[in-house]
Tab-separated table of C-alpha atoms in Angstrom:
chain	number	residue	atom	x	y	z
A	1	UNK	CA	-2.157	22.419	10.124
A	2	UNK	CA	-5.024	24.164	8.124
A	3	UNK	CA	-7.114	23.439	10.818
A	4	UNK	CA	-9.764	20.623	9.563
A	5	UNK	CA	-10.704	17.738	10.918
A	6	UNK	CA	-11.044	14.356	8.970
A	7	UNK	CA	-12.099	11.452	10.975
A	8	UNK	CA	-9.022	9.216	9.723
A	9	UNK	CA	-5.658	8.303	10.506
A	10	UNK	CA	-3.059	7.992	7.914
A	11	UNK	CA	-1.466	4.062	9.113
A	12	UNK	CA	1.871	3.578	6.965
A	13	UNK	CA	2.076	-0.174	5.489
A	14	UNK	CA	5.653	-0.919	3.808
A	15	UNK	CA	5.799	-2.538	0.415
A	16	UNK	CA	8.697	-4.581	-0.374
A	17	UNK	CA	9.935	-6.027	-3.413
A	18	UNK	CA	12.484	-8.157	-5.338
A	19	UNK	CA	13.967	-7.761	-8.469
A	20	UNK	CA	13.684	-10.507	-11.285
A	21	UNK	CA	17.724	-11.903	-11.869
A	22	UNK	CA	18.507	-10.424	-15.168
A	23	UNK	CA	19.113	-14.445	-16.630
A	24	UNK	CA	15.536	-14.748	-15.731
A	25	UNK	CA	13.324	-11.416	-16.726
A	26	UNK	CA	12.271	-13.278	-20.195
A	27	UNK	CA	9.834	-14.663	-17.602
A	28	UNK	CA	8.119	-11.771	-17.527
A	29	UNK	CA	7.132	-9.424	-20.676
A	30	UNK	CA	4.904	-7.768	-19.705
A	31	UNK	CA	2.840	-6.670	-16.290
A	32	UNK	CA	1.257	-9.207	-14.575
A	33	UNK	CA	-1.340	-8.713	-11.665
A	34	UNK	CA	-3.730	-11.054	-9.627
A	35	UNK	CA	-7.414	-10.611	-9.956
A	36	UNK	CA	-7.383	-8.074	-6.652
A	37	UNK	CA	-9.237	-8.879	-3.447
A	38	UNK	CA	-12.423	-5.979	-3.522
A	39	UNK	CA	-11.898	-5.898	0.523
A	40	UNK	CA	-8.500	-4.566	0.268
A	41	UNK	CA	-7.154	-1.289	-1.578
A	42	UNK	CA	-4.077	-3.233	-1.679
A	43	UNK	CA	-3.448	-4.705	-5.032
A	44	UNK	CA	-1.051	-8.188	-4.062
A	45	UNK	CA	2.200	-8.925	-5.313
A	46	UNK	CA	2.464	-8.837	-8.755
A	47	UNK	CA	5.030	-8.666	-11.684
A	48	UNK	CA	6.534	-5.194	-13.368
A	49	UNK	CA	8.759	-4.528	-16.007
A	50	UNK	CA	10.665	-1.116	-16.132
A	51	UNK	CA	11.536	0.721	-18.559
A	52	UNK	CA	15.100	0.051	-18.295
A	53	UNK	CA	14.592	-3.641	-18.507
A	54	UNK	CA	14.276	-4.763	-14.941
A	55	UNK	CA	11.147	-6.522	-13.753
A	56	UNK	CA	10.130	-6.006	-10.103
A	57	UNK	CA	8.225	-8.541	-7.963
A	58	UNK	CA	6.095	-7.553	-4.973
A	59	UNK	CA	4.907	-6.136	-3.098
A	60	UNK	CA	3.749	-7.282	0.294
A	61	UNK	CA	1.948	-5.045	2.896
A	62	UNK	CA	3.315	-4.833	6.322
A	63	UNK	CA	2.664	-2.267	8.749
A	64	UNK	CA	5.793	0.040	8.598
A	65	UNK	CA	5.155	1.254	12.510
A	66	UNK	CA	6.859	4.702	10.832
A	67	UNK	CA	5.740	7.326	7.898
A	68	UNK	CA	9.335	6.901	6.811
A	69	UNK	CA	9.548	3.378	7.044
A	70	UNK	CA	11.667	2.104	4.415
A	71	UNK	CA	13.659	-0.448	6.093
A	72	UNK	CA	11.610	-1.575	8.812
A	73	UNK	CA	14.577	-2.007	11.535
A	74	UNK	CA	13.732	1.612	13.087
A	75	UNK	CA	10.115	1.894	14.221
A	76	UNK	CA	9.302	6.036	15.707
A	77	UNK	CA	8.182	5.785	18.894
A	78	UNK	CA	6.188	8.572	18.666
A	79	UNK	CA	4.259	8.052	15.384
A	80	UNK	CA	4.329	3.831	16.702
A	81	UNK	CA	1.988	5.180	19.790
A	82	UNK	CA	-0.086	7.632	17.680
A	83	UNK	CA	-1.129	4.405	15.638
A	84	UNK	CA	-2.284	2.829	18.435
A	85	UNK	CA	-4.164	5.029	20.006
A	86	UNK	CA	-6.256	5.599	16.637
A	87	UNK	CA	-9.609	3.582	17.553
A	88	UNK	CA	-9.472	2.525	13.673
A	89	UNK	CA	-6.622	0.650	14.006
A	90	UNK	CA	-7.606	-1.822	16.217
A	91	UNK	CA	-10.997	-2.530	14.713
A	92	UNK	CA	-9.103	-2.743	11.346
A	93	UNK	CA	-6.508	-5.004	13.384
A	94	UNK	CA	-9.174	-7.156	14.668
A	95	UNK	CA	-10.895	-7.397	10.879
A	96	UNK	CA	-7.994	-8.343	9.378
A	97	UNK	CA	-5.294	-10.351	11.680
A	98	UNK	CA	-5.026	-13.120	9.395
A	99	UNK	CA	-4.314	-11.216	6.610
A	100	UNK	CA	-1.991	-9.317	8.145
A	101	UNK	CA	-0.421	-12.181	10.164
A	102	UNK	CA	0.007	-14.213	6.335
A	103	UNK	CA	1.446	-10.819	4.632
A	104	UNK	CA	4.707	-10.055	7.920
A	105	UNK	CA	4.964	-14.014	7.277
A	106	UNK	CA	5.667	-13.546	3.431
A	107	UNK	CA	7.823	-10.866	4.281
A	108	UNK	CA	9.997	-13.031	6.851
A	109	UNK	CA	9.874	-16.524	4.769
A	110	UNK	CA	10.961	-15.766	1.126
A	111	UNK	CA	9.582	-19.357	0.086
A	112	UNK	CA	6.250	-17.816	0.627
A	113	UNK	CA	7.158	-15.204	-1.000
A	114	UNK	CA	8.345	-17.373	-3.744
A	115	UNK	CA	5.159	-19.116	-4.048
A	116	UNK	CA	2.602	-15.879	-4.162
A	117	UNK	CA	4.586	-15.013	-7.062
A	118	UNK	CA	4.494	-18.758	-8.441
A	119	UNK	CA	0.562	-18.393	-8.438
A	120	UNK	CA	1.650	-16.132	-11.801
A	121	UNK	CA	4.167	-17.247	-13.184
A	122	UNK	CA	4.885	-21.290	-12.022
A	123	UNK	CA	8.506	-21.382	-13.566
A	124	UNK	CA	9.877	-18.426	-11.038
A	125	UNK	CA	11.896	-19.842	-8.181
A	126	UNK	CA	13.540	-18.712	-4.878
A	127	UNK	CA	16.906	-18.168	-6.651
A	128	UNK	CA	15.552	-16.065	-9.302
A	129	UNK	CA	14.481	-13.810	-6.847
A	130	UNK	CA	16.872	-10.518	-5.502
A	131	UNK	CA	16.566	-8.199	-3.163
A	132	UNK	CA	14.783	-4.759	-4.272
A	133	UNK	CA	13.245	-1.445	-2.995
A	134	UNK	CA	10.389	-0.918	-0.915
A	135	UNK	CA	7.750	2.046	-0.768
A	136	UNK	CA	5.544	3.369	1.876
A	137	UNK	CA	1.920	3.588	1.354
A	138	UNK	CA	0.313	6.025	3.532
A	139	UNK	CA	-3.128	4.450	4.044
A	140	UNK	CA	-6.112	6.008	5.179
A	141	UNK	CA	-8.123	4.395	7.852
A	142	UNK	CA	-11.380	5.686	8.959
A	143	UNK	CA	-12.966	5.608	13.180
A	144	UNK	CA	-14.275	2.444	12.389
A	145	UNK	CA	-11.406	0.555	11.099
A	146	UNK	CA	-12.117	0.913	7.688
A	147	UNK	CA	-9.128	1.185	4.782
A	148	UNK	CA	-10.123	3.967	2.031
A	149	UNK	CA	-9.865	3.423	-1.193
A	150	UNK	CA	-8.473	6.041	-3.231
A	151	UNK	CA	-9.712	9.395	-3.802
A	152	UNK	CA	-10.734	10.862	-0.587
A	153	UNK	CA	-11.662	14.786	0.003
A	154	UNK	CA	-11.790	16.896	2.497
A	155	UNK	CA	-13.316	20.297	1.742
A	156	UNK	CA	-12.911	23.147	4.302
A	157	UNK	CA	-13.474	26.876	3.605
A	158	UNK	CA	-10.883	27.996	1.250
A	159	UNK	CA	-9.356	24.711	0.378
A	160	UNK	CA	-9.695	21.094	-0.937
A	161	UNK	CA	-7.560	18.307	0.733
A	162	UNK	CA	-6.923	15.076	-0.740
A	163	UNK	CA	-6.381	13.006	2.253
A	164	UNK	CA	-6.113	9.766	0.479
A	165	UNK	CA	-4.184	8.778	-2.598
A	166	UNK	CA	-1.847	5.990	-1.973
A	167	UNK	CA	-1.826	4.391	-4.472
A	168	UNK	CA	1.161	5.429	-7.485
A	169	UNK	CA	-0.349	5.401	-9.947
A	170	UNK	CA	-3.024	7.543	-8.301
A	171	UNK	CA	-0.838	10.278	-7.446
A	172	UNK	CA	0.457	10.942	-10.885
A	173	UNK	CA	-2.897	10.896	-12.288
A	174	UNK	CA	-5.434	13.179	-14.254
A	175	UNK	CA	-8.443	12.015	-12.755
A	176	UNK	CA	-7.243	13.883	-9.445
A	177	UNK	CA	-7.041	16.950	-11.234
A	178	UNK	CA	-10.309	16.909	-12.905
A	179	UNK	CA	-11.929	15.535	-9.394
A	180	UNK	CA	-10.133	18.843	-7.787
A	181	UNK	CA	-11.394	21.110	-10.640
A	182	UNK	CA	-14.952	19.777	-10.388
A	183	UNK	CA	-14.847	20.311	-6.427
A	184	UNK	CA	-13.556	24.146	-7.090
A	185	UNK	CA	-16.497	24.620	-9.780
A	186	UNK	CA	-18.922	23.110	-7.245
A	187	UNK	CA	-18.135	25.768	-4.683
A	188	UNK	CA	-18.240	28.329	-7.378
A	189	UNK	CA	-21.925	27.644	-8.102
């Protein structure tokens, strides 16, 4: 709409999650997260305890074949083809098929689920595990298939674009701000 070009396409990947039975959230005290892969941006399923007591489990990464792709039983026709027609996403398709293929088979076999999770924290089982949420992460995916980490800008003549910030955490954070601030100073000098 503002009339730059970035070279990416914005591929939505659901997250989805279970909640921790409340008998069994002494489990879990505190976060717990996996040593992350460095080829991914995606962190892994790992543990989370809320404020109001709850501890969430998750999530996976599935492509969400929508930008509103909560549920996964609706896929947009229109934003489904856009996808993939992007070059991107079939070298990133080709990269990473296994992973992928092993993170839509977590999502459709909670056992595996179960047992990423057991990795963690051994003593959670099937049972303990409940239904929960699940978020859409708008990833960034570059010509050549590549997923972008965080933090991506796009300057044009009057304004500064973050194109990629999926993550959170990210969104909420300073370190955007101060990145924006030091792009606007930049163009001031």
């Amino acid at each position: 709409m503002a009339g730059c070009q970035t070279d990416l396409e914005i591929i939505p990947f659901r997250g989805e999650y279970y909640q921790i039975k409340p008998e069994r959230r002494y489990l879990v005290r505190n976060p717990i997260y996996p040593v992350p892969d460095p080829r991914f941006p995606f962190l892994g399923v790992h543990f989370t305890r809320h404020v109001d007591g709850s501890v969430g489990a998750g999530p996976n990464a599935v492509l969400a074949f929508r930008r509103e792709g909560y549920t996964g039983t609706e896929p947009d026709l229109v934003e489904t083809v856009q996808m993939l027609r992007w070059p991107g996403f079939w070298k990133m398709a080709r990269r990473y098929w296994k992973k992928g293929a092993a993170e839509q088979y977590r999502s459709w076999v909670k056992p595996a689920f179960t047992r990423a999770l057991q990795r963690m924290v051994p003593e959670i089982a099937e049972g303990d595990l409940i239904p929960g949420g699940s978020g859409v992460r708008a990833q960034a995916v570059d010509r050549n298939g590549n997923l972008l980490d965080d933090f991506y800008f796009v300057r044009s003549r009057r304004m500064i674009h973050t194109c990629n910030v999926p993550s959170p955490a990210a969104t909420a954070s300073l370190e955007i701000g101060r990145e924006v601030v030091d792009l606007l100073a930049s163009r001031l000098d």
